[in-house]
């Protein structure tokens, strides 16, 4: 069974050419997922898109969310990646979650949201405290709008408080991050496979 993954990079950096620690953490998870035959089809730099504020699936002309929504729902696993700012997830990440609020009213005849059967994991980086709180923000909101969260679903790295070294600047991936990424990937692939073959009944 071939499974597909998509990564949403919710960095505040809009330029695709700008280096991003979130991108580096996504790469760690992508490598771990590949071991389980989960293909990362791409990474979306969300800040580069015109994702309008709102809580519907289409906020009108020029809104880039409808196309991104279709792309998200075409995958089995989605990596929700983002930095920690002021001890919490980024404003870009919150915009993504707000737009998924529409899933609550888009259920099928069995009450299942479009995200039912889709697996969510997180890639979090930062140079301040907040990894656990950011994980809680991601997963509480994603679960509310129908995503399935596996055991050990977040891979994160937090540098020294008020430090100047970013994850992307490390010479090598820390052993604990590698180990956690392998666990996240294995659990996500296992769960996505189960959900593909045996969907939620609703």
Short mmCIF file of C-alpha atoms in Angstrom, two decimals:
data_model
loop_
_atom_site.label_atom_id
_atom_site.label_comp_id
_atom_site.label_asym_id
_atom_site.label_seq_id
_atom_site.Cartn_x
_atom_site.Cartn_y
_atom_site.Cartn_z
CA UNK A 1 0.00 0.00 0.00
CA UNK A 2 1.47 3.33 -1.08
CA UNK A 3 0.68 6.16 1.30
CA UNK A 4 1.13 9.86 0.57
CA UNK A 5 2.19 12.63 2.93
CA UNK A 6 2.09 16.41 2.55
CA UNK A 7 3.94 18.91 4.72
CA UNK A 8 2.63 22.34 5.65
CA UNK A 9 5.46 24.64 6.66
CA UNK A 10 3.90 27.36 8.82
CA UNK A 11 7.05 29.43 9.17
CA UNK A 12 6.60 33.19 9.04
CA UNK A 13 9.09 33.34 6.15
CA UNK A 14 7.11 33.68 2.93
CA UNK A 15 9.98 33.23 0.48
CA UNK A 16 10.53 29.65 -0.71
CA UNK A 17 14.23 30.44 -0.99
CA UNK A 18 14.55 31.50 2.65
CA UNK A 19 16.09 28.85 4.87
CA UNK A 20 13.76 27.52 7.55
CA UNK A 21 14.36 25.40 10.62
CA UNK A 22 10.82 24.07 10.21
CA UNK A 23 11.81 22.88 6.73
CA UNK A 24 14.82 21.12 8.24
CA UNK A 25 12.64 19.32 10.81
CA UNK A 26 10.14 18.34 8.10
CA UNK A 27 13.04 16.80 6.18
CA UNK A 28 13.91 14.64 9.20
CA UNK A 29 10.34 13.33 9.35
CA UNK A 30 10.17 12.85 5.57
CA UNK A 31 13.26 10.65 5.69
CA UNK A 32 11.76 8.58 8.52
CA UNK A 33 8.42 8.23 6.71
CA UNK A 34 10.13 7.01 3.54
CA UNK A 35 11.36 3.95 5.46
CA UNK A 36 7.68 3.00 5.83
CA UNK A 37 6.88 3.61 2.14
CA UNK A 38 5.15 6.91 2.85
CA UNK A 39 5.98 9.36 0.07
CA UNK A 40 6.26 13.06 0.86
CA UNK A 41 4.80 14.59 -2.30
CA UNK A 42 5.73 18.13 -1.37
CA UNK A 43 6.07 20.86 1.22
CA UNK A 44 3.85 23.93 1.12
CA UNK A 45 5.21 27.24 2.42
CA UNK A 46 1.84 28.50 3.69
CA UNK A 47 2.96 32.11 4.22
CA UNK A 48 3.69 32.35 0.49
CA UNK A 49 -0.01 31.79 -0.30
CA UNK A 50 -2.90 34.19 0.04
CA UNK A 51 -4.85 32.25 2.65
CA UNK A 52 -7.65 34.62 3.57
CA UNK A 53 -8.94 34.98 7.14
CA UNK A 54 -12.23 33.22 7.77
CA UNK A 55 -13.84 29.95 8.77
CA UNK A 56 -15.31 28.74 5.48
CA UNK A 57 -13.70 26.57 2.80
CA UNK A 58 -13.79 29.41 0.27
CA UNK A 59 -13.46 33.07 1.21
CA UNK A 60 -13.93 34.36 -2.32
CA UNK A 61 -11.89 35.51 -5.29
CA UNK A 62 -8.16 35.24 -4.79
CA UNK A 63 -8.37 32.93 -1.78
CA UNK A 64 -5.69 30.25 -2.06
CA UNK A 65 -7.25 28.00 0.58
CA UNK A 66 -9.65 25.99 -1.67
CA UNK A 67 -6.78 24.63 -3.78
CA UNK A 68 -4.64 23.92 -0.71
CA UNK A 69 -7.62 22.27 1.00
CA UNK A 70 -8.03 19.88 -1.94
CA UNK A 71 -4.34 19.08 -1.88
CA UNK A 72 -4.37 18.44 1.88
CA UNK A 73 -7.33 16.07 1.67
CA UNK A 74 -5.68 14.12 -1.15
CA UNK A 75 -3.08 12.80 1.31
CA UNK A 76 -3.07 10.14 4.02
CA UNK A 77 -0.65 11.89 6.38
CA UNK A 78 -0.10 15.62 6.86
CA UNK A 79 2.91 17.04 8.66
CA UNK A 80 1.89 20.26 10.38
CA UNK A 81 5.18 22.07 10.83
CA UNK A 82 5.89 25.36 12.48
CA UNK A 83 8.06 27.44 14.74
CA UNK A 84 7.40 28.51 18.30
CA UNK A 85 6.76 32.24 18.64
CA UNK A 86 5.99 33.82 22.01
CA UNK A 87 5.67 30.32 23.45
CA UNK A 88 2.97 29.15 21.01
CA UNK A 89 2.32 28.16 17.40
CA UNK A 90 2.71 30.78 14.69
CA UNK A 91 -0.05 33.01 13.34
CA UNK A 92 0.29 31.17 10.02
CA UNK A 93 -0.44 27.87 11.78
CA UNK A 94 -3.47 29.39 13.45
CA UNK A 95 -4.77 30.58 10.07
CA UNK A 96 -4.62 26.99 8.78
CA UNK A 97 -6.51 25.71 11.80
CA UNK A 98 -9.14 28.45 11.54
CA UNK A 99 -9.85 27.56 7.92
CA UNK A 100 -10.30 23.90 8.87
CA UNK A 101 -13.12 24.96 11.20
CA UNK A 102 -15.32 24.62 8.10
CA UNK A 103 -14.90 20.83 8.32
CA UNK A 104 -17.36 20.84 11.23
CA UNK A 105 -20.20 21.65 8.84
CA UNK A 106 -19.00 19.55 5.90
CA UNK A 107 -19.90 16.09 7.15
CA UNK A 108 -21.07 13.19 5.00
CA UNK A 109 -24.28 11.21 5.55
CA UNK A 110 -22.59 9.36 8.43
CA UNK A 111 -21.43 12.51 10.18
CA UNK A 112 -17.79 12.18 9.11
CA UNK A 113 -15.76 15.29 8.42
CA UNK A 114 -13.53 15.43 5.29
CA UNK A 115 -10.50 14.89 7.51
CA UNK A 116 -11.78 11.58 8.94
CA UNK A 117 -9.27 8.88 8.12
CA UNK A 118 -6.42 11.38 7.77
CA UNK A 119 -3.42 11.27 10.12
CA UNK A 120 -1.77 14.40 11.53
CA UNK A 121 1.73 14.72 12.98
CA UNK A 122 3.68 17.80 14.03
CA UNK A 123 7.17 19.16 13.38
CA UNK A 124 8.03 21.92 15.86
CA UNK A 125 11.17 24.02 16.28
CA UNK A 126 12.16 26.98 18.39
CA UNK A 127 14.71 28.69 20.57
CA UNK A 128 12.42 29.19 23.50
CA UNK A 129 10.11 27.20 25.72
CA UNK A 130 6.79 26.13 24.30
CA UNK A 131 7.16 22.82 22.44
CA UNK A 132 4.63 21.02 24.63
CA UNK A 133 2.17 23.88 24.57
CA UNK A 134 2.48 24.18 20.79
CA UNK A 135 1.89 20.44 20.45
CA UNK A 136 -1.21 20.78 22.62
CA UNK A 137 -2.48 23.64 20.45
CA UNK A 138 -1.97 21.71 17.22
CA UNK A 139 -3.47 18.44 18.37
CA UNK A 140 -6.45 19.74 20.32
CA UNK A 141 -7.53 21.83 17.35
CA UNK A 142 -6.81 19.16 14.74
CA UNK A 143 -8.72 16.54 16.72
CA UNK A 144 -11.66 18.93 16.96
CA UNK A 145 -11.84 19.09 13.17
CA UNK A 146 -11.58 15.37 12.56
CA UNK A 147 -7.90 14.50 12.27
CA UNK A 148 -6.51 11.33 13.83
CA UNK A 149 -3.47 11.73 16.09
CA UNK A 150 -1.17 8.72 16.54
CA UNK A 151 0.77 7.88 19.67
CA UNK A 152 4.03 9.90 19.75
CA UNK A 153 2.86 12.28 17.04
CA UNK A 154 5.24 15.22 17.47
CA UNK A 155 8.92 15.66 16.72
CA UNK A 156 10.45 18.82 18.15
CA UNK A 157 13.69 20.58 18.98
CA UNK A 158 14.07 23.54 21.30
CA UNK A 159 17.37 25.35 21.64
CA UNK A 160 18.83 27.24 24.54
CA UNK A 161 16.59 29.92 26.02
CA UNK A 162 17.34 33.27 24.39
CA UNK A 163 20.00 31.49 22.32
CA UNK A 164 21.09 32.24 18.77
CA UNK A 165 21.45 28.74 17.28
CA UNK A 166 18.56 27.45 15.14
CA UNK A 167 17.79 23.83 14.29
CA UNK A 168 18.86 24.40 10.68
CA UNK A 169 22.28 25.53 11.92
CA UNK A 170 23.10 22.32 13.77
CA UNK A 171 25.90 20.26 12.28
CA UNK A 172 23.89 17.06 12.64
CA UNK A 173 20.45 15.97 13.76
CA UNK A 174 20.47 15.19 17.50
CA UNK A 175 20.10 11.51 18.37
CA UNK A 176 16.89 12.08 20.35
CA UNK A 177 15.29 13.92 17.43
CA UNK A 178 16.20 11.08 15.04
CA UNK A 179 14.81 8.51 17.45
CA UNK A 180 11.57 10.44 17.95
CA UNK A 181 11.16 11.01 14.20
CA UNK A 182 11.38 7.26 13.59
CA UNK A 183 8.68 6.63 16.19
CA UNK A 184 6.42 9.36 14.80
CA UNK A 185 6.85 8.03 11.26
CA UNK A 186 6.26 4.39 12.18
CA UNK A 187 3.12 5.15 14.16
CA UNK A 188 1.74 7.53 11.52
CA UNK A 189 2.31 5.05 8.69
CA UNK A 190 0.75 2.21 10.68
CA UNK A 191 -2.32 4.25 11.58
CA UNK A 192 -2.75 5.69 8.08
CA UNK A 193 -2.63 2.19 6.62
CA UNK A 194 -5.27 0.95 9.03
CA UNK A 195 -7.56 3.89 8.31
CA UNK A 196 -7.14 3.47 4.54
CA UNK A 197 -8.18 -0.19 4.71
CA UNK A 198 -10.80 0.23 7.44
CA UNK A 199 -12.34 3.75 7.55
CA UNK A 200 -14.20 5.12 10.54
CA UNK A 201 -17.83 3.92 10.44
CA UNK A 202 -19.29 7.29 11.47
#
